[in-house]
Coordinates of C-alpha atoms in Angstrom, one line a residue:
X1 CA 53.7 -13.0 -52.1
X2 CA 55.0 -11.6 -49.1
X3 CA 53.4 -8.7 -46.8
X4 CA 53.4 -5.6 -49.4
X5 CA 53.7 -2.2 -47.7
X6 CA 52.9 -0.7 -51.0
X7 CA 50.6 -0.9 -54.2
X8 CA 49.6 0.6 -57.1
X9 CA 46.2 -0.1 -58.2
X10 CA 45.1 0.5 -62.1
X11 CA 41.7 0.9 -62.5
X12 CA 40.1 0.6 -66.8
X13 CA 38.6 4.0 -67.8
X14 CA 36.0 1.6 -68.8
X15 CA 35.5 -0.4 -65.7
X16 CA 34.6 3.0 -64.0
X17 CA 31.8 2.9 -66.4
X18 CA 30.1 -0.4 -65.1
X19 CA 27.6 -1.7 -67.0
X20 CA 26.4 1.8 -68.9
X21 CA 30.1 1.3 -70.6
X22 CA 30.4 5.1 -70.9
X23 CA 30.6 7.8 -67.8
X24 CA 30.8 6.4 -64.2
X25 CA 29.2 4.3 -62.7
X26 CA 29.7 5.7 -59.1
X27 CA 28.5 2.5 -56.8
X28 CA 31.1 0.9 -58.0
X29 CA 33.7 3.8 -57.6
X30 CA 32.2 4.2 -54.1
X31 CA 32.9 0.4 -53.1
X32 CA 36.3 0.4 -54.6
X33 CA 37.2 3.4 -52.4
X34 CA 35.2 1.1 -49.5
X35 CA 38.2 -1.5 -50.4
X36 CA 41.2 0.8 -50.6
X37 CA 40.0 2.6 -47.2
X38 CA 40.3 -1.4 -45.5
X39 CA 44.1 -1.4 -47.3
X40 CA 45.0 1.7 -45.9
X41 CA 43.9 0.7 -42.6
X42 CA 46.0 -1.9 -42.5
X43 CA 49.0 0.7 -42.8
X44 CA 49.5 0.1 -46.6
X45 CA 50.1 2.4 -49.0
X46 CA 47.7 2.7 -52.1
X47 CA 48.5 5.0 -55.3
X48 CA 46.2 4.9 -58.2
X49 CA 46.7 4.7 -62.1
X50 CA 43.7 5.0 -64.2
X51 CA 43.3 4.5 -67.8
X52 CA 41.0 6.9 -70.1
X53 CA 39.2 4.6 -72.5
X54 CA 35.9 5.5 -71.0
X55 CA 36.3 9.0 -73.0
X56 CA 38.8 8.9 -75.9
X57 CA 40.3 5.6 -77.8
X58 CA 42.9 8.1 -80.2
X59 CA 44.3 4.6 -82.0
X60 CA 41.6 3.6 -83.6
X61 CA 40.9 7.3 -84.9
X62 CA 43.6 6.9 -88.3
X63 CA 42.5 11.0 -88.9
X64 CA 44.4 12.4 -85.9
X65 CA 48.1 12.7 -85.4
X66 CA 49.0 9.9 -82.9
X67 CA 50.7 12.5 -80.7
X68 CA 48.0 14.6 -80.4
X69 CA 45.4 11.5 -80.0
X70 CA 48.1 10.5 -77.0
X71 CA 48.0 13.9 -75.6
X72 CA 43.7 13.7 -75.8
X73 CA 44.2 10.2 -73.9
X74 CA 46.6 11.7 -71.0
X75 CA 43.6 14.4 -70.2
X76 CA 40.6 11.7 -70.4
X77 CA 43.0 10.4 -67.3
X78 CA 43.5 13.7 -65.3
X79 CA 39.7 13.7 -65.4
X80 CA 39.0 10.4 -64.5
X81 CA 41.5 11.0 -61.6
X82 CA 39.8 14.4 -60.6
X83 CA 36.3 12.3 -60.5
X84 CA 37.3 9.3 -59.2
X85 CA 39.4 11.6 -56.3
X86 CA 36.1 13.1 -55.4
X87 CA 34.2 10.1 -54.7
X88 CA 37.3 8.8 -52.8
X89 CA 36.6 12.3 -50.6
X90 CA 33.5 11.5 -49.8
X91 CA 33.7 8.3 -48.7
X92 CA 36.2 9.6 -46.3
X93 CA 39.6 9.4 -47.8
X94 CA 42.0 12.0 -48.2
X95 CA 43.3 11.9 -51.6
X96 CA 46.0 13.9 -53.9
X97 CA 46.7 14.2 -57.4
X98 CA 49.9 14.1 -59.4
X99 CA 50.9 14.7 -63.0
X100 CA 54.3 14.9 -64.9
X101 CA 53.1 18.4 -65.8
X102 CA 51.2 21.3 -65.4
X103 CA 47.6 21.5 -64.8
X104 CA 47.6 24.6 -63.1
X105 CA 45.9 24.3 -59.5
X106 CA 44.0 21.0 -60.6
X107 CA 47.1 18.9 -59.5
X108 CA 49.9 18.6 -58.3
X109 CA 53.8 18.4 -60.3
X110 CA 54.7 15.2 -59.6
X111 CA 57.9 13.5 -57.8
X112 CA 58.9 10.8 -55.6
X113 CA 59.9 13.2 -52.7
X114 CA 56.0 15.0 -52.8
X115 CA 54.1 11.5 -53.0
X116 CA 56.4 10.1 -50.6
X117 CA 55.1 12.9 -48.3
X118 CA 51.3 12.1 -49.2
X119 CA 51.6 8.6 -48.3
X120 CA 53.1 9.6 -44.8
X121 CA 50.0 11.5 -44.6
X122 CA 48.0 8.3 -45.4
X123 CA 47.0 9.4 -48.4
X124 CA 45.6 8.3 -51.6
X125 CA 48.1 9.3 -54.3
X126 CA 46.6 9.4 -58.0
X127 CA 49.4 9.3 -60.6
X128 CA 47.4 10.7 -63.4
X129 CA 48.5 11.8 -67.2
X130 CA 50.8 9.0 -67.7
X131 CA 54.3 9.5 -68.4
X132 CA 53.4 13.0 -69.7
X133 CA 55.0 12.0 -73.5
X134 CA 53.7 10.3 -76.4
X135 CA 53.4 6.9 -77.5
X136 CA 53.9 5.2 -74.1
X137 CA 50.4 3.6 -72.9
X138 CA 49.0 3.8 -68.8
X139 CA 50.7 0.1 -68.5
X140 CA 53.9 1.7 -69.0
X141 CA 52.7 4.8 -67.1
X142 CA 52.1 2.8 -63.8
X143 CA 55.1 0.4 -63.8
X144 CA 57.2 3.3 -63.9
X145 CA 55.3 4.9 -61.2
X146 CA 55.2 1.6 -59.0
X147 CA 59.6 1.4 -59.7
X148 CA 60.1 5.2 -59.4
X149 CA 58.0 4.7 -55.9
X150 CA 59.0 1.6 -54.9
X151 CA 56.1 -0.3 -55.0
X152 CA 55.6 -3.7 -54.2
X153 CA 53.4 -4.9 -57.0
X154 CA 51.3 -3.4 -59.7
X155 CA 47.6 -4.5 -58.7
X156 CA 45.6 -4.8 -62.3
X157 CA 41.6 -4.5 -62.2
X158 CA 40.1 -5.7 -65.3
X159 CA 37.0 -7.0 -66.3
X160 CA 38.5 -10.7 -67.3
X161 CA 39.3 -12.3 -63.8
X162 CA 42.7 -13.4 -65.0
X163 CA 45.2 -14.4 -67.2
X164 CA 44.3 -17.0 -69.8
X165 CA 46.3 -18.9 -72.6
X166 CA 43.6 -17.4 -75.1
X167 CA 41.1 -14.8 -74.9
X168 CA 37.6 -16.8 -73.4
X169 CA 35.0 -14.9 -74.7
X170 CA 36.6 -16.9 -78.3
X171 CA 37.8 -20.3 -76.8
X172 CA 35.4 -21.3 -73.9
X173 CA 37.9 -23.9 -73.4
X174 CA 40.6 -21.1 -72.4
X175 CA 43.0 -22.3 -69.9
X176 CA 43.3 -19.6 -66.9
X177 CA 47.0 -19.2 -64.5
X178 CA 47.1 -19.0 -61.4
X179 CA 50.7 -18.2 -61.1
X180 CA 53.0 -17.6 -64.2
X181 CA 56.3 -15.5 -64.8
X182 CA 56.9 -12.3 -66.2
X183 CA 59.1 -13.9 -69.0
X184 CA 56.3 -16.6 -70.3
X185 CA 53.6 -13.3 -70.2
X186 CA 56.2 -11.9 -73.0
X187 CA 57.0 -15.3 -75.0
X188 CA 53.5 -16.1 -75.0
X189 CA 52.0 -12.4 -76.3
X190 CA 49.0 -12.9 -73.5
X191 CA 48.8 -9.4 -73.5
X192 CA 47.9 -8.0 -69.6
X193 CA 50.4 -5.2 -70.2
X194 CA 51.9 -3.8 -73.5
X195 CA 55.8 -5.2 -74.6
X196 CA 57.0 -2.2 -73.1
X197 CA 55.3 -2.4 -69.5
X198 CA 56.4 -5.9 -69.5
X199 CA 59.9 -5.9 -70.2
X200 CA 60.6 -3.1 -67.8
X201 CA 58.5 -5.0 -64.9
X202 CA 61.0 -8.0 -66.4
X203 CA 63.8 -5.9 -65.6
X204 CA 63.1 -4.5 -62.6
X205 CA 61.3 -7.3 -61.1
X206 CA 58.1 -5.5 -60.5
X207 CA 55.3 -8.5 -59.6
X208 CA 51.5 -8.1 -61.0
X209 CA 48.6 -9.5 -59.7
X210 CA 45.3 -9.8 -62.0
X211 CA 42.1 -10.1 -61.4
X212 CA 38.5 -9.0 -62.0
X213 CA 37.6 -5.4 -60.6
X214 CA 33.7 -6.9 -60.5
X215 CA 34.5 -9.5 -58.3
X216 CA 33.1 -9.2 -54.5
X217 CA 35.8 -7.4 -52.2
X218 CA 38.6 -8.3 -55.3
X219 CA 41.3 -5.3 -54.6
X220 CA 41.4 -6.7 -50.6
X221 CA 41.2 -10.1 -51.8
X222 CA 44.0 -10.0 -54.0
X223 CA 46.2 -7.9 -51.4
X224 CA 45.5 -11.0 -49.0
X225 CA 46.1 -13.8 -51.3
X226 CA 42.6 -14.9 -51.3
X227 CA 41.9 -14.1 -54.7
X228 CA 41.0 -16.0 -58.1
X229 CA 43.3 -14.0 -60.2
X230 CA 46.5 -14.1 -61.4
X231 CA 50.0 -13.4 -60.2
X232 CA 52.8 -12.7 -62.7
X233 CA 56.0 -13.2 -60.5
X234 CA 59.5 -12.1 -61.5
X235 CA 62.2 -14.2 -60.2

């Protein structure tokens, strides 16, 4: 991939939670700020999507009205962003946090023009309660952030190292990619994203790269190429 000026990172509610697979775990929140501080450095531009399984998982709860479960979901984010946003301060980066609506002086009302003018300011940008509506997952949430802000790929931390042709912890014979496109992703139902993140980073061309968040140094490495992951391209 060519030099990227600009990224969006998504980060699993439960990855924040490390081994204890519930709360934070906040050596490894303090080493991924470590990485993003090196990025910025560099004069690139980092925002931050973060998903909120660590706290509330409303679709596999059949007693609660799946708009209501989704709304639950968008405020397990804003909290994880709130955290995560603090140990970003301390570790010396300045930091700001936007939501598609009100959360009184928590956060800020997000648009392009006001995280436009935090990333001038070198600043962290947290794009936190999804797309504000129902029925539309954090995938979707932060490929419309990384189009609406002109990103240059979608960086995905998860806790599988890549993109396989079947899930490995079942088939220990699991073929990983290093490279494959958008429109085989879809075809194939490999599942990084949901359909509808997929299609629109189809249509858009809006590139992913994959790769494990545990990994040594894996955000810089897979901003530099040097990475064991995955790339989904889009051409």
């Amino acid at each position: 991939m060519s030099k990227m000026k600009r990224v969006i990172l998504k980060l699993s509610g439960e990855a924040l939670s490390g081994e204890a697979k519930s709360g934070y775990d906040d050596k490894l929140i303090a080493d991924i700020a470590r990485q993003v501080k090196e990025i910025i450095s560099k004069g690139i531009d980092v925002g931050v999507v973060i998903g909120g399984g660590n706290y509330w998982r409303g679709r596999s709860n059949d007693n609660i009205d799946r708009t209501k479960a989704d709304q639950i979901g968008m405020l397990a984010t804003i909290m994880n962003c709130i955290y995560v946003s603090e140990i970003f301060r301390y570790e010396g980066l300045k930091t700001s946090i936007l939501t598609p609506f009100e959360c009184g002086s928590m956060t800020k009302l997000f648009s392009k023009d006001r995280a436009n003018k935090y990333f001038e300011k070198g600043m962290v940008v947290f794009f936190a309660g999804g797309t504000g509506h129902p029925y539309f997952s954090t995938d979707t949430g932060i490929v419309l952030r990384a189009i609406e802000m002109d990103a240059d790929a979608v960086l995905l931390a998860k806790a599988i190292d890549g993109i396989y042709d079947s899930d490995p912890k079942v088939n220990p014979a699991a073929k990983k990619y290093d490279r494959i496109s958008i429109q085989d992703v879809v075809a194939q139902k490999l599942g990084v994203i949901d359909m509808t993140a997929s299609v629109m980073c189809m249509e858009n061309k809006m590139p992913l790269v994959v790769f494990g968040l545990n990994e040594k140094n894996s955000i810089v490495k897979a901003m530099s190429g040097e990475f064991s992951g995955t790339v989904v391209t889009v051409d």
